[in-house]
């Protein structure tokens, strides 16, 4: 049997040819010849283009009243990708297993539940103060790989992928007497002010981390 040795650098992605040797049946070299095993490491997994999940937060208008429930959810789709190792096709499967929500005011939520759209309140939170906040979802993915159409094998370790932040304005609504015959002047009292250092939301002094 002819054996070729190849050293694969998972970090740099380079292959080093260790040369060829011949092993004849009945010799120690033949008996000790290891089979070619293709595996996918966590580092290999992290280099693949796993897409971030779409984070959904708050009403579509981009604002909500202070102390109003903010609904958080995402679509937990499993992604399948393909690559090639040692000239052999390898399929990769990335499955979301947990979700970390950073609400931008110091409060965070970690859960294994992707949540549900309104009116469900499976994953929810409120803002206690007025201002702009960025809501960020970071998803943890587990992985599996299949070599040349073979059985699925687990990848040792997980990866984290952050979604694009969702900007949301928390508005403090105040009751006031108005003349019903006069239309609302949105320029005088805009529902959503321009984002600036003066309109950024403050941190919640009672911020906490919740695990659901």
XYZ file of N, CA and C in Angstrom:
636
model
N 0.852 -1.172 0.000
C 0.000 0.000 0.000
C 0.896 1.233 0.000
N 0.483 2.256 -0.741
C 1.218 3.515 -0.776
C 0.592 4.483 0.201
N 1.421 5.072 1.047
C 0.923 5.995 2.063
C 1.489 7.387 1.802
N 0.632 8.366 1.813
C 1.080 9.753 1.708
C 0.726 10.470 3.014
N 1.673 11.168 3.572
C 1.429 11.912 4.807
C 1.180 13.379 4.507
N 0.141 13.924 5.111
C -0.192 15.343 4.943
C -0.518 15.926 6.306
N 0.155 17.033 6.651
C -0.140 17.732 7.888
C -1.011 18.937 7.544
N -2.189 19.034 8.190
C -3.139 20.104 7.911
C -3.080 21.123 9.037
N -2.816 22.393 8.674
C -2.802 23.498 9.634
C -4.196 24.101 9.676
N -4.967 23.781 10.735
C -6.338 24.270 10.812
C -6.407 25.780 10.968
N -5.384 26.394 11.565
C -5.400 27.836 11.768
C -5.105 28.568 10.469
N -4.020 28.184 9.812
C -3.618 28.890 8.595
C -4.250 28.362 7.329
N -4.836 27.143 7.422
C -5.478 26.571 6.251
C -4.490 26.005 5.242
N -3.219 25.762 5.660
C -2.204 25.270 4.740
C -1.956 23.778 4.976
N -1.638 23.062 3.877
C -1.292 21.648 3.941
C 0.202 21.479 3.722
N 0.832 20.603 4.500
C 2.257 20.300 4.340
C 2.383 18.848 3.914
N 2.968 18.629 2.731
C 3.146 17.274 2.208
C 4.326 16.623 2.911
N 4.075 15.520 3.605
C 5.126 14.817 4.337
C 5.780 13.722 3.506
N 5.369 13.596 2.242
C 6.000 12.620 1.356
C 5.239 11.316 1.256
N 5.794 10.398 0.465
C 5.158 9.110 0.181
C 6.076 7.986 0.624
N 5.468 6.949 1.184
C 6.236 5.749 1.491
C 5.389 4.543 1.117
N 6.061 3.433 0.867
C 5.364 2.202 0.493
C 5.436 1.208 1.638
N 4.317 0.616 1.943
C 4.261 -0.400 2.987
C 3.747 -1.695 2.375
N 4.511 -2.746 2.517
C 4.136 -4.037 1.942
C 3.342 -4.855 2.948
N 2.346 -5.625 2.466
C 1.590 -6.501 3.380
C 2.542 -7.381 4.186
N 2.234 -7.540 5.459
C 3.053 -8.363 6.338
C 4.143 -7.601 7.043
N 4.358 -6.330 6.665
C 5.392 -5.532 7.335
C 4.767 -4.722 8.463
N 5.584 -4.305 9.443
C 5.045 -3.470 10.530
C 4.441 -2.163 10.022
N 5.041 -1.596 8.967
C 4.513 -0.344 8.425
C 3.092 -0.520 7.905
N 2.829 -1.673 7.275
C 1.493 -1.937 6.742
C 0.488 -2.116 7.871
N 0.884 -2.876 8.910
C -0.029 -3.152 10.025
C -0.327 -1.898 10.822
N 0.672 -1.004 10.901
C 0.502 0.187 11.722
C -0.030 1.376 10.950
N -0.249 1.203 9.669
C -0.701 2.338 8.859
C -2.065 2.810 9.352
N -2.157 4.045 9.833
C -3.452 4.535 10.341
C -4.401 4.870 9.190
N -5.677 4.657 9.382
C -6.634 5.053 8.348
C -6.707 6.577 8.261
N -7.097 7.064 7.093
C -7.276 8.505 6.919
C -8.588 8.912 7.591
N -8.499 9.791 8.585
C -9.676 10.239 9.328
C -9.843 11.737 9.116
N -10.998 12.139 8.640
C -11.301 13.555 8.447
C -12.214 13.997 9.575
N -11.832 15.052 10.254
C -12.654 15.577 11.338
C -12.765 17.084 11.198
N -13.748 17.668 11.851
C -13.962 19.112 11.837
C -13.850 19.612 13.268
N -12.933 20.528 13.514
C -12.724 21.075 14.848
C -13.605 22.303 15.070
N -13.630 22.757 16.302
C -14.367 23.987 16.601
C -13.787 25.160 15.824
N -12.461 25.185 15.666
C -11.830 26.268 14.917
C -12.259 26.247 13.459
N -12.369 25.042 12.866
C -12.877 24.922 11.501
C -14.311 25.449 11.432
N -15.109 25.055 12.412
C -16.521 25.463 12.483
C -16.648 26.980 12.552
N -15.781 27.606 13.369
C -15.856 29.061 13.570
C -15.489 29.829 12.307
N -14.704 29.223 11.418
C -14.313 29.927 10.193
C -15.357 29.855 9.089
N -16.365 29.023 9.263
C -17.402 28.885 8.240
C -18.388 30.055 8.313
N -19.005 30.406 7.182
C -19.915 31.575 7.154
C -21.312 31.276 7.698
N -21.377 30.942 8.990
C -22.680 30.739 9.627
C -23.363 32.104 9.753
N -24.593 32.204 9.290
C -25.288 33.490 9.275
C -25.922 33.794 10.635
N -25.900 35.057 11.058
C -26.594 35.424 12.301
C -28.100 35.301 12.123
N -28.795 34.989 13.196
C -30.254 34.920 13.137
C -30.835 36.324 13.137
N -32.039 36.441 12.587
C -32.730 37.738 12.575
C -33.346 37.980 13.945
N -32.963 39.094 14.567
C -33.501 39.451 15.882
C -34.732 40.330 15.709
N -35.818 39.981 16.389
C -37.053 40.761 16.340
C -37.325 41.315 17.736
N -37.517 42.641 17.810
C -37.738 43.277 19.105
C -38.634 44.486 18.940
N -39.615 44.621 19.838
C -40.460 45.808 19.848
C -41.400 45.894 18.660
N -42.270 46.899 18.674
C -43.178 47.133 17.555
C -42.411 47.523 16.291
N -43.047 47.343 15.136
C -42.389 47.644 13.862
C -42.135 49.143 13.704
N -42.844 49.993 14.459
C -42.643 51.441 14.352
C -41.305 51.889 14.916
N -40.630 51.018 15.662
C -39.322 51.366 16.192
C -39.346 52.090 17.515
N -40.500 52.149 18.183
C -40.560 52.775 19.501
C -41.654 52.100 20.315
N -41.570 52.266 21.632
C -42.613 51.764 22.515
C -42.606 52.599 23.786
N -43.743 52.691 24.462
C -43.798 53.483 25.694
C -42.951 52.885 26.807
N -42.459 53.751 27.669
C -41.761 53.297 28.873
C -42.677 52.352 29.661
N -42.111 51.260 30.142
C -42.803 50.236 30.936
C -43.746 49.368 30.126
N -43.785 49.544 28.799
C -44.582 48.643 27.957
C -43.758 47.401 27.645
N -44.424 46.237 27.605
C -43.718 44.984 27.367
C -43.090 44.976 25.964
N -41.832 44.642 25.918
C -41.072 44.524 24.679
C -40.916 43.033 24.351
N -41.493 42.595 23.222
C -41.473 41.189 22.845
C -40.194 40.884 22.060
N -39.461 39.841 22.475
C -38.216 39.441 21.822
C -38.372 38.033 21.247
N -37.953 37.863 20.010
C -38.002 36.509 19.430
C -37.107 36.439 18.199
N -36.820 35.209 17.769
C -36.019 34.976 16.577
C -36.496 33.705 15.901
N -35.989 33.461 14.698
C -36.360 32.260 13.934
C -35.218 31.256 14.037
N -35.404 30.153 14.773
C -34.303 29.224 15.052
C -34.040 28.242 13.912
N -33.596 28.721 12.776
C -33.376 27.856 11.625
C -32.004 27.176 11.691
N -31.986 25.876 11.406
C -30.729 25.143 11.274
C -30.145 25.434 9.898
N -28.852 25.710 9.869
C -28.176 26.028 8.614
C -27.277 24.870 8.192
N -27.223 24.612 6.895
C -26.338 23.577 6.367
C -25.374 24.208 5.380
N -24.092 23.948 5.587
C -23.053 24.504 4.740
C -22.202 23.358 4.196
N -21.361 23.663 3.218
C -20.492 22.638 2.650
C -19.079 23.180 2.527
N -18.111 22.282 2.676
C -16.710 22.630 2.505
C -15.998 21.398 1.968
N -14.683 21.462 1.894
C -13.898 20.341 1.373
C -12.613 20.218 2.182
N -12.345 19.011 2.655
C -11.119 18.726 3.385
C -10.418 17.545 2.740
N -9.138 17.717 2.417
C -8.356 16.661 1.761
C -9.078 16.155 0.515
N -9.593 17.110 -0.264
C -10.304 16.803 -1.524
C -11.546 15.953 -1.306
N -12.104 15.990 -0.100
C -13.306 15.217 0.223
C -14.420 16.165 0.628
N -15.621 16.028 0.041
C -16.730 16.922 0.420
C -17.191 16.664 1.851
N -17.393 17.764 2.582
C -17.839 17.678 3.977
C -19.015 18.626 4.162
N -20.123 18.111 4.697
C -21.302 18.934 5.003
C -21.260 19.323 6.480
N -21.655 20.565 6.750
C -21.675 21.077 8.120
C -23.097 21.505 8.457
N -23.541 21.155 9.651
C -24.871 21.552 10.112
C -24.730 22.387 11.380
N -25.252 23.628 11.353
C -25.183 24.541 12.502
C -26.582 24.706 13.086
N -26.738 24.334 14.351
C -28.053 24.346 15.003
C -28.041 25.313 16.187
N -28.952 26.308 16.207
C -29.009 27.227 17.358
C -29.503 26.503 18.600
N -28.782 26.710 19.719
C -29.161 26.006 20.950
C -29.430 26.949 22.119
N -28.941 28.194 22.058
C -29.257 29.148 23.122
C -29.133 30.566 22.586
N -29.784 31.507 23.305
C -29.918 32.877 22.818
C -29.636 33.843 23.972
N -28.774 34.825 23.699
C -28.427 35.823 24.710
C -28.865 37.190 24.201
N -29.798 37.815 24.912
C -30.313 39.132 24.533
C -29.672 40.199 25.420
N -29.059 41.192 24.801
C -28.541 42.360 25.510
C -29.456 43.527 25.165
N -30.157 44.063 26.166
C -31.177 45.079 25.919
C -30.609 46.488 25.821
N -29.317 46.656 26.043
C -28.690 47.956 25.873
C -28.751 48.859 27.089
N -29.535 48.478 28.095
C -29.647 49.302 29.310
C -29.008 48.620 30.512
N -28.221 47.586 30.232
C -27.591 46.829 31.313
C -28.291 45.523 31.620
N -29.529 45.364 31.174
C -30.275 44.130 31.398
C -29.969 43.120 30.302
N -29.840 41.859 30.664
C -29.570 40.788 29.711
C -30.437 39.577 30.033
N -30.677 38.765 29.002
C -31.477 37.548 29.144
C -30.767 36.428 28.394
N -30.606 35.276 29.025
C -30.092 34.082 28.358
C -31.157 33.001 28.437
N -31.440 32.374 27.298
C -32.520 31.399 27.249
C -32.263 30.378 26.156
N -32.870 29.215 26.303
C -32.833 28.212 25.242
C -34.092 28.282 24.381
N -34.959 29.228 24.689
C -36.226 29.394 23.968
C -36.078 30.533 22.958
N -36.386 30.308 21.677
C -36.263 31.375 20.676
C -37.322 32.452 20.804
N -38.358 32.202 21.617
C -39.427 33.182 21.771
C -40.477 33.072 20.688
N -41.523 33.876 20.828
C -42.636 33.886 19.877
C -43.076 35.318 19.622
N -43.656 35.576 18.436
C -44.122 36.941 18.131
C -45.290 37.349 19.022
N -45.591 38.656 19.003
C -46.753 39.209 19.699
C -48.004 38.484 19.216
N -48.967 38.151 20.091
C -49.132 38.635 21.472
C -48.463 37.769 22.545
N -47.703 36.764 22.132
C -47.026 35.947 23.143
C -45.980 36.784 23.876
N -45.770 36.472 25.131
C -44.760 37.172 25.926
C -43.763 36.155 26.485
N -43.402 35.185 25.633
C -42.486 34.123 26.049
C -41.161 34.704 26.535
N -40.578 35.596 25.725
C -39.360 36.307 26.090
C -39.678 37.795 25.997
N -39.609 38.499 27.112
C -40.011 39.907 27.099
C -39.244 40.693 28.151
N -39.307 42.004 28.008
C -38.647 42.909 28.956
C -39.316 44.267 28.844
N -38.961 45.187 29.723
C -39.470 46.559 29.673
C -38.321 47.535 29.901
N -38.508 48.761 29.412
C -37.569 49.847 29.699
C -38.223 50.773 30.720
N -37.449 51.194 31.688
C -37.981 52.059 32.746
C -37.700 53.528 32.493
N -36.870 53.830 31.477
C -36.507 55.215 31.213
C -36.571 55.508 29.724
N -36.613 56.768 29.402
C -36.751 57.197 28.015
C -35.391 57.261 27.324
N -35.389 56.938 26.029
C -34.165 57.081 25.249
C -34.007 55.972 24.224
N -32.970 56.129 23.397
C -32.634 55.127 22.387
C -31.827 53.996 23.006
N -32.140 52.760 22.582
C -31.395 51.590 23.027
C -31.141 50.663 21.841
N -30.011 49.960 21.878
C -29.707 48.917 20.887
C -29.903 47.561 21.531
N -30.695 46.713 20.878
C -30.943 45.361 21.364
C -30.134 44.399 20.507
N -29.275 43.596 21.143
C -28.392 42.694 20.401
C -28.650 41.253 20.809
N -28.777 40.395 19.800
C -28.956 38.960 20.026
C -27.659 38.238 19.656
N -27.160 37.421 20.576
C -26.016 36.555 20.287
C -26.476 35.114 20.426
N -26.330 34.360 19.340
C -26.820 32.979 19.304
C -25.663 32.003 19.424
N -25.837 30.985 20.261
C -24.860 29.905 20.369
C -25.303 28.751 19.477
N -24.385 28.308 18.613
C -24.661 27.206 17.688
C -23.832 25.983 18.063
N -24.469 24.814 18.035
C -23.727 23.558 18.059
C -23.574 23.090 16.622
N -22.599 22.216 16.376
C -22.343 21.802 15.004
C -22.210 20.303 14.839
N -22.494 19.846 13.645
C -22.270 18.459 13.243
C -21.665 18.460 11.842
N -20.961 17.382 11.515
C -20.401 17.283 10.169
C -20.612 15.885 9.606
N -20.685 15.828 8.279
C -20.862 14.569 7.565
C -19.825 14.513 6.457
N -19.020 13.449 6.434
C -17.956 13.306 5.446
C -18.463 12.486 4.265
N -18.488 13.121 3.100
C -18.841 12.434 1.853
C -20.170 11.679 1.952
N -21.162 12.323 2.578
C -22.492 11.722 2.676
C -22.647 10.707 3.787
N -21.651 10.601 4.666
C -21.729 9.623 5.746
C -22.586 10.107 6.904
N -22.530 9.377 8.008
C -23.367 9.714 9.162
C -22.910 11.036 9.780
N -23.846 11.696 10.463
C -23.539 12.968 11.112
C -22.762 12.721 12.394
N -21.716 13.520 12.591
C -20.885 13.438 13.786
C -20.846 14.799 14.464
N -20.800 14.794 15.802
C -20.799 16.041 16.558
C -19.444 16.745 16.473
N -19.484 18.067 16.375
C -18.289 18.883 16.471
C -18.081 19.223 17.942
N -16.867 19.069 18.407
C -16.562 19.328 19.820
C -16.458 20.834 20.054
N -17.446 21.397 20.759
C -17.442 22.832 21.030
C -18.557 23.555 20.294
N -18.790 24.792 20.665
C -19.837 25.612 20.060
C -19.249 26.937 19.595
N -20.032 27.676 18.809
C -19.626 29.008 18.370
C -20.744 29.992 18.673
N -20.398 31.277 18.757
C -21.378 32.328 19.018
C -21.383 33.315 17.858
N -22.582 33.661 17.393
C -22.747 34.593 16.277
C -23.690 35.712 16.717
N -23.232 36.964 16.611
C -24.036 38.122 17.017
C -24.828 38.658 15.820
N -26.084 38.988 16.059
C -26.942 39.586 15.031
C -26.749 41.097 15.017
N -27.212 41.739 13.943
C -27.166 43.198 13.880
C -28.057 43.783 14.977
N -27.616 44.851 15.647
C -28.434 45.454 16.709
C -29.759 45.998 16.165
N -30.780 45.915 16.987
C -32.093 46.480 16.658
C -32.265 47.765 17.459
N -32.285 48.941 16.803
C -32.478 50.193 17.548
C -33.942 50.363 17.947
N -34.177 50.800 19.172
C -35.537 50.969 19.670
C -35.577 52.178 20.593
N -36.617 52.999 20.430
C -36.758 54.175 21.281
C -37.837 53.928 22.326
N -37.472 54.129 23.590
C -38.407 54.010 24.700
C -38.893 55.413 25.051
N -40.225 55.649 24.887
C -40.765 57.002 25.038
C -41.643 57.119 26.266
N -41.409 58.165 27.015
C -42.234 58.451 28.178
C -43.438 59.264 27.723
N -44.622 58.694 27.887
C -45.852 59.363 27.461
C -46.483 60.081 28.656
N -46.866 61.337 28.447
C -47.489 62.129 29.502
C -48.875 62.565 29.063
N -49.828 62.468 29.968
C -51.191 62.909 29.675
C -51.258 64.433 29.698
N -52.009 65.002 28.757
C -52.189 66.450 28.734
C -53.498 66.773 28.033
N -54.076 67.915 28.361
C -55.309 68.350 27.726
C -54.979 68.972 26.372
N -55.705 68.558 25.347
C -55.472 69.080 24.002
C -56.816 69.435 23.385
N -56.758 70.289 22.391
C -57.940 70.644 21.617
C -58.105 69.606 20.525
N -59.179 68.830 20.604
C -59.396 67.763 19.646
C -59.586 68.245 18.225
N -59.889 69.529 18.058
C -60.097 70.058 16.703
C -58.783 70.455 16.026
N -57.704 70.488 16.801
C -56.405 70.880 16.249
C -55.573 69.626 16.001
N -55.099 69.420 14.746
C -54.298 68.228 14.466
C -52.973 68.246 15.225
N -52.459 67.057 15.488
C -51.186 66.929 16.205
C -50.055 67.398 15.301
N -49.200 68.239 15.854
C -48.034 68.735 15.131
C -46.862 67.808 15.429
N -46.572 66.898 14.486
C -45.508 65.928 14.722
C -44.136 66.591 14.778
N -43.981 67.764 14.124
C -42.695 68.461 14.180
C -42.456 69.058 15.564
N -43.544 69.461 16.213
C -43.408 70.038 17.549
C -43.169 68.968 18.602
N -43.811 67.826 18.420
C -43.691 66.747 19.404
C -43.505 65.425 18.661
N -42.324 65.171 18.123
C -42.117 63.945 17.329
C -42.222 62.697 18.198
N -42.802 61.654 17.609
C -42.892 60.393 18.337
C -41.506 59.803 18.549
N -40.656 59.884 17.517
C -39.320 59.324 17.610
C -38.306 60.426 17.316
N -37.594 60.927 18.295
C -36.619 61.983 18.043
C -35.385 61.438 17.325
N -34.641 62.312 16.684
C -33.395 61.916 16.059
C -32.445 61.359 17.125
N -31.671 60.384 16.706
C -30.740 59.800 17.661
C -29.518 60.696 17.802
N -29.170 60.977 19.031
C -28.024 61.841 19.335
C -27.556 61.498 20.747
N -26.401 62.017 21.158
C -25.954 61.758 22.530
C -26.979 62.182 23.577
N -27.795 63.211 23.254
C -28.779 63.700 24.226
C -30.001 62.789 24.331
N -30.238 61.955 23.286
C -31.437 61.104 23.307
C -31.096 59.635 23.579
N -29.829 59.344 23.874
C -29.463 57.969 24.239
C -30.082 57.624 25.585
N -30.584 56.405 25.696
C -31.204 55.980 26.941
C -30.182 55.711 28.035
N -30.486 56.073 29.281
C -29.566 55.811 30.397
C -29.596 54.335 30.792
N -28.591 53.918 31.528
C -28.541 52.558 32.047
C -29.540 52.393 33.183
N -30.088 51.204 33.287
C -31.028 50.881 34.359
C -30.234 50.662 35.654
N -30.467 51.458 36.688
C -29.718 51.273 37.948
C -30.002 49.930 38.601
N -31.115 49.279 38.239
C -31.469 47.992 38.817
C -31.296 46.860 37.798
N -30.397 47.062 36.833
C -30.208 46.079 35.770
C -29.786 44.716 36.343
N -30.235 43.655 35.654
C -29.908 42.318 36.113
C -29.801 41.377 34.927
N -29.305 40.173 35.189
C -29.261 39.125 34.187
C -30.285 38.063 34.545
N -31.086 37.675 33.552
C -32.091 36.631 33.778
C -31.777 35.418 32.916
N -31.997 34.245 33.463
C -31.881 32.999 32.725
C -33.250 32.346 32.657
N -33.740 32.149 31.449
C -35.084 31.597 31.285
C -35.027 30.206 30.674
